[in-house]
Amino acid sequence: MTTILKLGGSVVTDKDRRETVDDAALANAADAIAEADTEGLVVVHGGGSFGHPNAADRNVSATEGTTDAADVRAIHRAMGELLTTVTDELGAAGVPAVPVRPLSAGYRTVAGDVELSTETIAMMLEEGFVPILHGDVFATAGRGATIVSGDELVVALAAELDAERIGVCSTVPGVLDDEGDVVPTIERYAEAETVLGGSGSTDVTGGMAAKVESLLDATAPAYVFGLEDIGPFLSGAEAGTRIGPSP
Ligand SMILES: Nc1ncnc2c1ncn2[C@@H]1O[C@H](COP(=O)(O)OP(=O)(O)OP(=O)(O)O)[C@@H](O)[C@H]1O
Ligand SMILES: C=C(C)CCOP(=O)(O)O
């Protein structure tokens, strides 16, 4: 069984302090993953205070491209630093984590769709490794390079690897309604549109609204939940808000 887990950049970094890892939150996430059965698990982490400010400085987003190779290198380098930290922390906790760099494995089409080669990732899984990917810059038809969100990558990975479940861990316990309560399920965008906002911090990929929009296209049920629900999610429980049809 294949499971895709995104660790939100808002969880593993302090999203309001540039290029700062949230060491305690990352250690908690790593421990929760290490305690679970990691066979068939792929992890993707978000940009947080590494990817988003570096992309925003250069006016690059999921739709605004750059043709300057120096921009591509700078954003990719910042994400590489976070990838090394996340991979090392997971490894130290006992997870057989290995890094995978999306820039070299995919691109965005002229229609804006994400294409990702997953043969290497499938072989890593077969050999018992846990591949770790991240939101990144992607060569984009007609626009140079744009940002690919981890939320888009989890959807592409789930389709290509025939995953059964997607988990998206963020700083919130789920999608919240006007009263601050967790919305249990969202099957159509219109059901939640009025409560969905962007991110509270610098974010070039659209925060919660874009997350839900991406996850509604997934081929597997997706769950949005907080740090405390990584363990329950990985052991097969329902957690936070389920996006998409019932499993
Ligand atoms: N209805 C809502 N329910 C919950 N959070 C919401 C809602 N509307 C907007 N948000 C915001 O969305 C944020 C989560 O999206 P964000 O993209 O920042 O998270 P992330 O994926 O963890 O981070 P990153 O994009 O860096 O990977 C929350 O911290 C909150 O500020
Ligand atoms: C900003 C960059 C480079 C990655 C964004 O990924 P996300 O935080 O998952 O949306």
PDB file of C-alpha atoms and ligand atoms in Angstrom:
ATOM      1  CA  MET A   1       0.000   0.000   0.000  1.00  0.00           C
ATOM      2  CA  THR A   2       1.377   3.427  -0.993  1.00  0.00           C
ATOM      3  CA  THR A   3       0.759   6.480   1.190  1.00  0.00           C
ATOM      4  CA  ILE A   4       1.773  10.055   0.432  1.00  0.00           C
ATOM      5  CA  LEU A   5       2.403  12.412   3.362  1.00  0.00           C
ATOM      6  CA  LYS A   6       3.044  16.134   3.001  1.00  0.00           C
ATOM      7  CA  LEU A   7       4.740  17.950   5.860  1.00  0.00           C
ATOM      8  CA  GLY A   8       3.609  21.546   5.451  1.00  0.00           C
ATOM      9  CA  GLY A   9       6.257  24.227   5.316  1.00  0.00           C
ATOM     10  CA  SER A  10       4.246  25.963   8.025  1.00  0.00           C
ATOM     11  CA  VAL A  11       4.963  22.953  10.265  1.00  0.00           C
ATOM     12  CA  VAL A  12       8.651  22.230   9.640  1.00  0.00           C
ATOM     13  CA  THR A  13       9.729  25.884   9.485  1.00  0.00           C
ATOM     14  CA  ASP A  14       8.916  29.062  11.343  1.00  0.00           C
ATOM     15  CA  LYS A  15       7.081  30.621   8.401  1.00  0.00           C
ATOM     16  CA  ASP A  16       7.515  34.156   9.793  1.00  0.00           C
ATOM     17  CA  ARG A  17      11.335  33.959  10.275  1.00  0.00           C
ATOM     18  CA  ARG A  18      13.272  33.647   7.067  1.00  0.00           C
ATOM     19  CA  GLU A  19      15.051  30.341   6.472  1.00  0.00           C
ATOM     20  CA  THR A  20      14.395  29.126  10.003  1.00  0.00           C
ATOM     21  CA  VAL A  21      13.592  25.492  10.738  1.00  0.00           C
ATOM     22  CA  ASP A  22      11.086  24.737  13.518  1.00  0.00           C
ATOM     23  CA  ASP A  23      13.351  22.157  15.179  1.00  0.00           C
ATOM     24  CA  ALA A  24      10.822  20.994  17.772  1.00  0.00           C
ATOM     25  CA  ALA A  25       8.012  20.503  15.256  1.00  0.00           C
ATOM     26  CA  LEU A  26      10.314  18.720  12.792  1.00  0.00           C
ATOM     27  CA  ALA A  27      11.571  16.409  15.564  1.00  0.00           C
ATOM     28  CA  ASN A  28       7.968  15.610  16.572  1.00  0.00           C
ATOM     29  CA  ALA A  29       7.032  14.855  12.970  1.00  0.00           C
ATOM     30  CA  ALA A  30      10.136  12.689  12.497  1.00  0.00           C
ATOM     31  CA  ASP A  31       9.383  10.690  15.666  1.00  0.00           C
ATOM     32  CA  ALA A  32       5.745  10.139  14.645  1.00  0.00           C
ATOM     33  CA  ILE A  33       6.844   8.893  11.202  1.00  0.00           C
ATOM     34  CA  ALA A  34       9.589   6.693  12.685  1.00  0.00           C
ATOM     35  CA  GLU A  35       7.052   5.012  14.994  1.00  0.00           C
ATOM     36  CA  ALA A  36       4.781   4.121  12.053  1.00  0.00           C
ATOM     37  CA  ASP A  37       5.079   1.412   9.397  1.00  0.00           C
ATOM     38  CA  THR A  38       6.972   3.318   6.686  1.00  0.00           C
ATOM     39  CA  GLU A  39       6.723   0.661   3.945  1.00  0.00           C
ATOM     40  CA  GLY A  40       5.274   2.339   0.846  1.00  0.00           C
ATOM     41  CA  LEU A  41       5.539   5.839   2.310  1.00  0.00           C
ATOM     42  CA  VAL A  42       6.537   8.901   0.254  1.00  0.00           C
ATOM     43  CA  VAL A  43       7.067  12.236   2.062  1.00  0.00           C
ATOM     44  CA  VAL A  44       6.870  15.691   0.458  1.00  0.00           C
ATOM     45  CA  HIS A  45       7.672  18.867   2.380  1.00  0.00           C
ATOM     46  CA  GLY A  46       6.530  22.395   1.622  1.00  0.00           C
ATOM     47  CA  GLY A  47       8.432  25.631   1.161  1.00  0.00           C
ATOM     48  CA  GLY A  48       7.776  27.435   4.450  1.00  0.00           C
ATOM     49  CA  SER A  49      10.225  30.252   5.187  1.00  0.00           C
ATOM     50  CA  PHE A  50      12.784  28.791   2.740  1.00  0.00           C
ATOM     51  CA  GLY A  51      10.877  28.493  -0.563  1.00  0.00           C
ATOM     52  CA  HIS A  52       8.186  31.164  -0.305  1.00  0.00           C
ATOM     53  CA  PRO A  53      10.274  34.280   0.513  1.00  0.00           C
ATOM     54  CA  ASN A  54      12.913  33.321  -2.072  1.00  0.00           C
ATOM     55  CA  ALA A  55      10.198  32.901  -4.724  1.00  0.00           C
ATOM     56  CA  ALA A  56       8.325  36.067  -3.658  1.00  0.00           C
ATOM     57  CA  ASP A  57      11.548  38.169  -3.843  1.00  0.00           C
ATOM     58  CA  ARG A  58      11.831  37.161  -7.496  1.00  0.00           C
ATOM     59  CA  ASN A  59       8.085  37.460  -8.310  1.00  0.00           C
ATOM     60  CA  VAL A  60       7.866  33.768  -9.102  1.00  0.00           C
ATOM     61  CA  SER A  61       4.708  31.827  -8.243  1.00  0.00           C
ATOM     62  CA  ALA A  62       2.719  28.854  -9.509  1.00  0.00           C
ATOM     63  CA  THR A  63       1.531  31.034 -12.409  1.00  0.00           C
ATOM     64  CA  GLU A  64       4.205  33.778 -12.748  1.00  0.00           C
ATOM     65  CA  GLY A  65       7.336  32.342 -14.325  1.00  0.00           C
ATOM     66  CA  THR A  66      10.962  33.459 -14.497  1.00  0.00           C
ATOM     67  CA  THR A  67      13.333  33.051 -17.433  1.00  0.00           C
ATOM     68  CA  ASP A  68      16.368  33.906 -15.285  1.00  0.00           C
ATOM     69  CA  ALA A  69      18.368  30.768 -14.465  1.00  0.00           C
ATOM     70  CA  ALA A  70      19.803  32.545 -11.386  1.00  0.00           C
ATOM     71  CA  ASP A  71      16.253  32.732  -9.940  1.00  0.00           C
ATOM     72  CA  VAL A  72      15.776  29.018 -10.535  1.00  0.00           C
ATOM     73  CA  ARG A  73      19.086  28.222  -8.855  1.00  0.00           C
ATOM     74  CA  ALA A  74      18.370  30.450  -5.831  1.00  0.00           C
ATOM     75  CA  ILE A  75      14.908  29.029  -5.112  1.00  0.00           C
ATOM     76  CA  HIS A  76      16.067  25.456  -5.711  1.00  0.00           C
ATOM     77  CA  ARG A  77      19.124  25.978  -3.499  1.00  0.00           C
ATOM     78  CA  ALA A  78      16.995  27.264  -0.585  1.00  0.00           C
ATOM     79  CA  MET A  79      14.690  24.259  -0.915  1.00  0.00           C
ATOM     80  CA  GLY A  80      17.728  21.983  -1.067  1.00  0.00           C
ATOM     81  CA  GLU A  81      18.914  23.278   2.298  1.00  0.00           C
ATOM     82  CA  LEU A  82      15.528  22.521   3.860  1.00  0.00           C
ATOM     83  CA  LEU A  83      15.445  19.092   2.164  1.00  0.00           C
ATOM     84  CA  THR A  84      18.826  18.194   3.673  1.00  0.00           C
ATOM     85  CA  THR A  85      17.656  19.183   7.148  1.00  0.00           C
ATOM     86  CA  VAL A  86      14.329  17.316   6.852  1.00  0.00           C
ATOM     87  CA  THR A  87      15.968  14.191   5.382  1.00  0.00           C
ATOM     88  CA  ASP A  88      18.727  14.134   8.004  1.00  0.00           C
ATOM     89  CA  GLU A  89      16.229  14.600  10.863  1.00  0.00           C
ATOM     90  CA  LEU A  90      14.019  11.782   9.557  1.00  0.00           C
ATOM     91  CA  GLY A  91      17.104   9.608   9.103  1.00  0.00           C
ATOM     92  CA  ALA A  92      18.305  10.320  12.647  1.00  0.00           C
ATOM     93  CA  ALA A  93      14.874   9.288  13.967  1.00  0.00           C
ATOM     94  CA  GLY A  94      15.239   5.931  12.186  1.00  0.00           C
ATOM     95  CA  VAL A  95      13.269   6.541   8.961  1.00  0.00           C
ATOM     96  CA  PRO A  96      15.062   5.156   5.843  1.00  0.00           C
ATOM     97  CA  ALA A  97      14.758   8.591   4.187  1.00  0.00           C
ATOM     98  CA  VAL A  98      16.419   9.415   0.839  1.00  0.00           C
ATOM     99  CA  PRO A  99      16.237  12.775  -0.976  1.00  0.00           C
ATOM    100  CA  VAL A 100      14.594  13.333  -4.379  1.00  0.00           C
ATOM    101  CA  ARG A 101      14.808  16.719  -6.165  1.00  0.00           C
ATOM    102  CA  PRO A 102      11.660  17.499  -8.183  1.00  0.00           C
ATOM    103  CA  LEU A 103      13.302  20.085 -10.522  1.00  0.00           C
ATOM    104  CA  SER A 104      15.161  17.204 -12.176  1.00  0.00           C
ATOM    105  CA  ALA A 105      12.138  14.887 -12.348  1.00  0.00           C
ATOM    106  CA  GLY A 106       9.296  16.932 -13.798  1.00  0.00           C
ATOM    107  CA  TYR A 107       7.880  20.011 -15.514  1.00  0.00           C
ATOM    108  CA  ARG A 108       4.687  22.015 -15.934  1.00  0.00           C
ATOM    109  CA  THR A 109       2.823  21.882 -19.264  1.00  0.00           C
ATOM    110  CA  VAL A 110       1.439  24.866 -21.176  1.00  0.00           C
ATOM    111  CA  ALA A 111      -1.978  24.101 -19.628  1.00  0.00           C
ATOM    112  CA  GLY A 112      -0.407  24.328 -16.152  1.00  0.00           C
ATOM    113  CA  ASP A 113      -0.512  20.585 -15.434  1.00  0.00           C
ATOM    114  CA  VAL A 114       2.253  18.927 -13.425  1.00  0.00           C
ATOM    115  CA  GLU A 115       4.173  16.052 -15.038  1.00  0.00           C
ATOM    116  CA  LEU A 116       6.425  14.022 -12.747  1.00  0.00           C
ATOM    117  CA  SER A 117       8.527  10.919 -13.552  1.00  0.00           C
ATOM    118  CA  THR A 118       8.161   8.439 -10.734  1.00  0.00           C
ATOM    119  CA  GLU A 119      10.129   5.381 -11.909  1.00  0.00           C
ATOM    120  CA  THR A 120      13.047   6.235  -9.627  1.00  0.00           C
ATOM    121  CA  ILE A 121      10.701   6.811  -6.689  1.00  0.00           C
ATOM    122  CA  ALA A 122       8.891   3.498  -7.340  1.00  0.00           C
ATOM    123  CA  MET A 123      12.244   1.665  -7.275  1.00  0.00           C
ATOM    124  CA  MET A 124      13.236   3.415  -4.036  1.00  0.00           C
ATOM    125  CA  LEU A 125       9.943   2.243  -2.492  1.00  0.00           C
ATOM    126  CA  GLU A 126      10.487  -1.301  -3.720  1.00  0.00           C
ATOM    127  CA  GLU A 127      13.870  -1.307  -2.005  1.00  0.00           C
ATOM    128  CA  GLY A 128      12.416  -0.131   1.308  1.00  0.00           C
ATOM    129  CA  PHE A 129      13.488   3.524   1.196  1.00  0.00           C
ATOM    130  CA  VAL A 130      11.259   6.483   2.053  1.00  0.00           C
ATOM    131  CA  PRO A 131      11.693   9.078  -0.747  1.00  0.00           C
ATOM    132  CA  ILE A 132      11.561  12.693   0.443  1.00  0.00           C
ATOM    133  CA  LEU A 133      10.534  15.358  -2.108  1.00  0.00           C
ATOM    134  CA  HIS A 134       9.720  19.050  -1.757  1.00  0.00           C
ATOM    135  CA  GLY A 135       7.830  21.925  -3.382  1.00  0.00           C
ATOM    136  CA  ASP A 136      10.245  23.309  -5.999  1.00  0.00           C
ATOM    137  CA  VAL A 137      10.756  25.256  -9.239  1.00  0.00           C
ATOM    138  CA  PHE A 138       9.639  23.489 -12.413  1.00  0.00           C
ATOM    139  CA  ALA A 139      10.536  24.251 -16.031  1.00  0.00           C
ATOM    140  CA  THR A 140       7.222  25.432 -17.486  1.00  0.00           C
ATOM    141  CA  ALA A 141       6.171  25.440 -21.134  1.00  0.00           C
ATOM    142  CA  GLY A 142       6.244  29.005 -22.478  1.00  0.00           C
ATOM    143  CA  ARG A 143       6.960  30.651 -19.094  1.00  0.00           C
ATOM    144  CA  GLY A 144      10.503  29.683 -18.130  1.00  0.00           C
ATOM    145  CA  ALA A 145      10.085  28.230 -14.648  1.00  0.00           C
ATOM    146  CA  THR A 146       7.256  28.450 -12.090  1.00  0.00           C
ATOM    147  CA  ILE A 147       6.779  27.168  -8.531  1.00  0.00           C
ATOM    148  CA  VAL A 148       5.339  23.705  -8.074  1.00  0.00           C
ATOM    149  CA  SER A 149       3.614  23.325  -4.722  1.00  0.00           C
ATOM    150  CA  GLY A 150       4.044  20.253  -2.555  1.00  0.00           C
ATOM    151  CA  ASP A 151       0.238  20.096  -2.678  1.00  0.00           C
ATOM    152  CA  GLU A 152       0.424  19.600  -6.459  1.00  0.00           C
ATOM    153  CA  LEU A 153       3.224  17.042  -6.128  1.00  0.00           C
ATOM    154  CA  VAL A 154       1.244  14.863  -3.700  1.00  0.00           C
ATOM    155  CA  VAL A 155      -1.601  14.686  -6.231  1.00  0.00           C
ATOM    156  CA  ALA A 156       0.794  13.754  -9.076  1.00  0.00           C
ATOM    157  CA  LEU A 157       2.565  11.167  -6.902  1.00  0.00           C
ATOM    158  CA  ALA A 158      -0.728   9.595  -5.782  1.00  0.00           C
ATOM    159  CA  ALA A 159      -1.877   9.201  -9.396  1.00  0.00           C
ATOM    160  CA  GLU A 160       1.439   7.846 -10.707  1.00  0.00           C
ATOM    161  CA  LEU A 161       2.101   5.486  -7.783  1.00  0.00           C
ATOM    162  CA  ASP A 162      -1.538   4.433  -7.362  1.00  0.00           C
ATOM    163  CA  ALA A 163      -1.512   5.579  -3.724  1.00  0.00           C
ATOM    164  CA  GLU A 164      -4.415   4.746  -1.438  1.00  0.00           C
ATOM    165  CA  ARG A 165      -4.234   7.739   0.886  1.00  0.00           C
ATOM    166  CA  ILE A 166      -2.824  11.255   0.979  1.00  0.00           C
ATOM    167  CA  GLY A 167      -2.114  13.090   4.235  1.00  0.00           C
ATOM    168  CA  VAL A 168      -1.383  16.820   4.368  1.00  0.00           C
ATOM    169  CA  CYS A 169      -0.067  17.937   7.730  1.00  0.00           C
ATOM    170  CA  SER A 170      -0.307  21.682   8.369  1.00  0.00           C
ATOM    171  CA  THR A 171      -0.369  24.052  11.359  1.00  0.00           C
ATOM    172  CA  VAL A 172      -4.141  23.740  11.638  1.00  0.00           C
ATOM    173  CA  PRO A 173      -6.056  20.619  12.798  1.00  0.00           C
ATOM    174  CA  GLY A 174      -8.009  20.630   9.508  1.00  0.00           C
ATOM    175  CA  VAL A 175      -9.950  23.063   7.340  1.00  0.00           C
ATOM    176  CA  LEU A 176     -11.708  25.343   9.817  1.00  0.00           C
ATOM    177  CA  ASP A 177     -15.187  26.831   9.469  1.00  0.00           C
ATOM    178  CA  ASP A 178     -16.261  30.357  10.535  1.00  0.00           C
ATOM    179  CA  GLU A 179     -16.495  29.227  14.168  1.00  0.00           C
ATOM    180  CA  GLY A 180     -13.008  27.687  14.145  1.00  0.00           C
ATOM    181  CA  ASP A 181     -14.325  24.095  14.098  1.00  0.00           C
ATOM    182  CA  VAL A 182     -12.822  21.426  11.830  1.00  0.00           C
ATOM    183  CA  VAL A 183     -14.946  20.790   8.716  1.00  0.00           C
ATOM    184  CA  PRO A 184     -15.144  16.949   8.568  1.00  0.00           C
ATOM    185  CA  THR A 185     -15.403  16.514   4.775  1.00  0.00           C
ATOM    186  CA  ILE A 186     -15.190  18.617   1.612  1.00  0.00           C
ATOM    187  CA  GLU A 187     -16.366  16.888  -1.549  1.00  0.00           C
ATOM    188  CA  ARG A 188     -16.801  19.993  -3.734  1.00  0.00           C
ATOM    189  CA  TYR A 189     -14.950  23.329  -3.686  1.00  0.00           C
ATOM    190  CA  ALA A 190     -18.190  25.323  -3.477  1.00  0.00           C
ATOM    191  CA  GLU A 191     -19.014  23.660  -0.122  1.00  0.00           C
ATOM    192  CA  ALA A 192     -16.073  25.355   1.599  1.00  0.00           C
ATOM    193  CA  GLU A 193     -15.281  28.327  -0.654  1.00  0.00           C
ATOM    194  CA  THR A 194     -16.484  30.983   1.803  1.00  0.00           C
ATOM    195  CA  VAL A 195     -14.145  29.851   4.623  1.00  0.00           C
ATOM    196  CA  LEU A 196     -11.055  29.077   2.522  1.00  0.00           C
ATOM    197  CA  GLY A 197      -8.299  31.681   2.664  1.00  0.00           C
ATOM    198  CA  GLY A 198      -4.648  32.057   1.715  1.00  0.00           C
ATOM    199  CA  SER A 199      -1.776  31.583   4.147  1.00  0.00           C
ATOM    200  CA  GLY A 200      -1.172  33.861   7.148  1.00  0.00           C
ATOM    201  CA  SER A 201       2.473  34.268   5.969  1.00  0.00           C
ATOM    202  CA  THR A 202       4.372  34.893   2.720  1.00  0.00           C
ATOM    203  CA  ASP A 203       3.097  32.168   0.397  1.00  0.00           C
ATOM    204  CA  VAL A 204       3.315  32.100  -3.397  1.00  0.00           C
ATOM    205  CA  THR A 205       1.202  28.967  -3.835  1.00  0.00           C
ATOM    206  CA  GLY A 206      -2.100  30.063  -2.341  1.00  0.00           C
ATOM    207  CA  GLY A 207      -2.464  28.699   1.232  1.00  0.00           C
ATOM    208  CA  MET A 208      -5.494  26.626   2.227  1.00  0.00           C
ATOM    209  CA  ALA A 209      -7.712  27.609  -0.718  1.00  0.00           C
ATOM    210  CA  ALA A 210      -5.174  26.336  -3.285  1.00  0.00           C
ATOM    211  CA  LYS A 211      -4.475  23.265  -1.146  1.00  0.00           C
ATOM    212  CA  VAL A 212      -8.139  22.199  -1.173  1.00  0.00           C
ATOM    213  CA  GLU A 213      -8.445  22.983  -4.894  1.00  0.00           C
ATOM    214  CA  SER A 214      -5.428  20.746  -5.689  1.00  0.00           C
ATOM    215  CA  LEU A 215      -6.504  17.927  -3.392  1.00  0.00           C
ATOM    216  CA  LEU A 216     -10.005  17.778  -4.902  1.00  0.00           C
ATOM    217  CA  ASP A 217      -8.301  16.558  -8.127  1.00  0.00           C
ATOM    218  CA  ALA A 218      -6.598  13.650  -6.342  1.00  0.00           C
ATOM    219  CA  THR A 219      -7.142  10.017  -7.280  1.00  0.00           C
ATOM    220  CA  ALA A 220      -7.129   9.047  -3.568  1.00  0.00           C
ATOM    221  CA  PRO A 221      -8.842  10.495  -0.482  1.00  0.00           C
ATOM    222  CA  ALA A 222      -6.770  13.290   1.076  1.00  0.00           C
ATOM    223  CA  TYR A 223      -6.784  14.367   4.722  1.00  0.00           C
ATOM    224  CA  VAL A 224      -5.694  17.767   6.052  1.00  0.00           C
ATOM    225  CA  PHE A 225      -4.668  17.608   9.716  1.00  0.00           C
ATOM    226  CA  GLY A 226      -2.287  18.957  12.369  1.00  0.00           C
ATOM    227  CA  LEU A 227       1.017  17.627  13.725  1.00  0.00           C
ATOM    228  CA  GLU A 228      -0.658  15.529  16.444  1.00  0.00           C
ATOM    229  CA  ASP A 229      -2.508  13.491  13.791  1.00  0.00           C
ATOM    230  CA  ILE A 230       0.516  12.206  11.814  1.00  0.00           C
ATOM    231  CA  GLY A 231       0.610   8.975  13.885  1.00  0.00           C
ATOM    232  CA  PRO A 232      -3.153   8.277  13.683  1.00  0.00           C
ATOM    233  CA  PHE A 233      -3.180   9.044   9.932  1.00  0.00           C
ATOM    234  CA  LEU A 234      -0.246   6.696   9.263  1.00  0.00           C
ATOM    235  CA  SER A 235      -1.948   3.933  11.236  1.00  0.00           C
ATOM    236  CA  GLY A 236      -4.983   4.184   8.940  1.00  0.00           C
ATOM    237  CA  ALA A 237      -7.331   6.407  10.965  1.00  0.00           C
ATOM    238  CA  GLU A 238      -9.433   9.255   9.573  1.00  0.00           C
ATOM    239  CA  ALA A 239      -7.862  12.574  10.614  1.00  0.00           C
ATOM    240  CA  GLY A 240      -8.805  16.246  10.304  1.00  0.00           C
ATOM    241  CA  THR A 241     -10.722  17.149   7.137  1.00  0.00           C
ATOM    242  CA  ARG A 242     -11.222  14.573   4.405  1.00  0.00           C
ATOM    243  CA  ILE A 243     -11.040  16.168   0.939  1.00  0.00           C
ATOM    244  CA  GLY A 244     -12.678  14.231  -1.891  1.00  0.00           C
ATOM    245  CA  PRO A 245     -15.063  11.293  -1.993  1.00  0.00           C
ATOM    246  CA  SER A 246     -15.241   8.711   0.796  1.00  0.00           C
ATOM    247  CA  PRO A 247     -12.616   5.929   0.488  1.00  0.00           C
TER     248      PRO A 247
HETATM  249  N1  LIG B   1     -10.513  27.774   6.422  1.00  0.00           N
HETATM  250  C1  LIG B   1      -9.256  27.612   6.802  1.00  0.00           C
HETATM  251  N2  LIG B   1      -8.935  26.618   7.666  1.00  0.00           N
HETATM  252  C2  LIG B   1      -7.667  26.429   8.094  1.00  0.00           C
HETATM  253  N3  LIG B   1      -6.614  27.200   7.690  1.00  0.00           N
HETATM  254  C3  LIG B   1      -6.859  28.197   6.823  1.00  0.00           C
HETATM  255  C4  LIG B   1      -8.178  28.440   6.334  1.00  0.00           C
HETATM  256  N4  LIG B   1      -8.115  29.503   5.476  1.00  0.00           N
HETATM  257  C5  LIG B   1      -6.824  29.895   5.442  1.00  0.00           C
HETATM  258  N5  LIG B   1      -6.054  29.124   6.239  1.00  0.00           N
HETATM  259  C6  LIG B   1      -4.602  29.307   6.412  1.00  0.00           C
HETATM  260  O1  LIG B   1      -3.941  28.295   5.691  1.00  0.00           O
HETATM  261  C7  LIG B   1      -2.709  28.007   6.364  1.00  0.00           C
HETATM  262  C8  LIG B   1      -2.195  26.683   5.868  1.00  0.00           C
HETATM  263  O2  LIG B   1      -1.762  26.857   4.524  1.00  0.00           O
HETATM  264  P1  LIG B   1      -0.207  26.996   4.194  1.00  0.00           P
HETATM  265  O3  LIG B   1      -0.058  26.945   2.707  1.00  0.00           O
HETATM  266  O4  LIG B   1       0.393  28.151   4.929  1.00  0.00           O
HETATM  267  O5  LIG B   1       0.318  25.672   4.890  1.00  0.00           O
HETATM  268  P2  LIG B   1       1.421  24.620   4.578  1.00  0.00           P
HETATM  269  O6  LIG B   1       1.061  23.838   3.384  1.00  0.00           O
HETATM  270  O7  LIG B   1       1.605  23.916   5.858  1.00  0.00           O
HETATM  271  O8  LIG B   1       2.714  25.495   4.290  1.00  0.00           O
HETATM  272  P3  LIG B   1       3.611  25.541   2.964  1.00  0.00           P
HETATM  273  O9  LIG B   1       2.729  26.141   1.872  1.00  0.00           O
HETATM  274  O10 LIG B   1       4.752  26.439   3.327  1.00  0.00           O
HETATM  275  O11 LIG B   1       3.982  24.143   2.670  1.00  0.00           O
HETATM  276  C9  LIG B   1      -3.109  28.029   7.822  1.00  0.00           C
HETATM  277  O12 LIG B   1      -1.988  28.249   8.641  1.00  0.00           O
HETATM  278  C10 LIG B   1      -4.099  29.200   7.863  1.00  0.00           C
HETATM  279  O13 LIG B   1      -3.425  30.414   8.140  1.00  0.00           O
HETATM  280  C1  LIG B   2       7.942  28.037  -2.713  1.00  0.00           C
HETATM  281  C2  LIG B   2       8.387  26.867  -3.059  1.00  0.00           C
HETATM  282  C3  LIG B   2       9.677  26.770  -3.739  1.00  0.00           C
HETATM  283  C4  LIG B   2       7.683  25.577  -2.801  1.00  0.00           C
HETATM  284  C5  LIG B   2       6.226  25.720  -2.394  1.00  0.00           C
HETATM  285  O1  LIG B   2       5.681  24.495  -1.959  1.00  0.00           O
HETATM  286  P1  LIG B   2       4.440  24.513  -0.952  1.00  0.00           P
HETATM  287  O2  LIG B   2       4.875  25.169   0.290  1.00  0.00           O
HETATM  288  O3  LIG B   2       4.105  23.074  -0.768  1.00  0.00           O
HETATM  289  O4  LIG B   2       3.311  25.256  -1.630  1.00  0.00           O
END
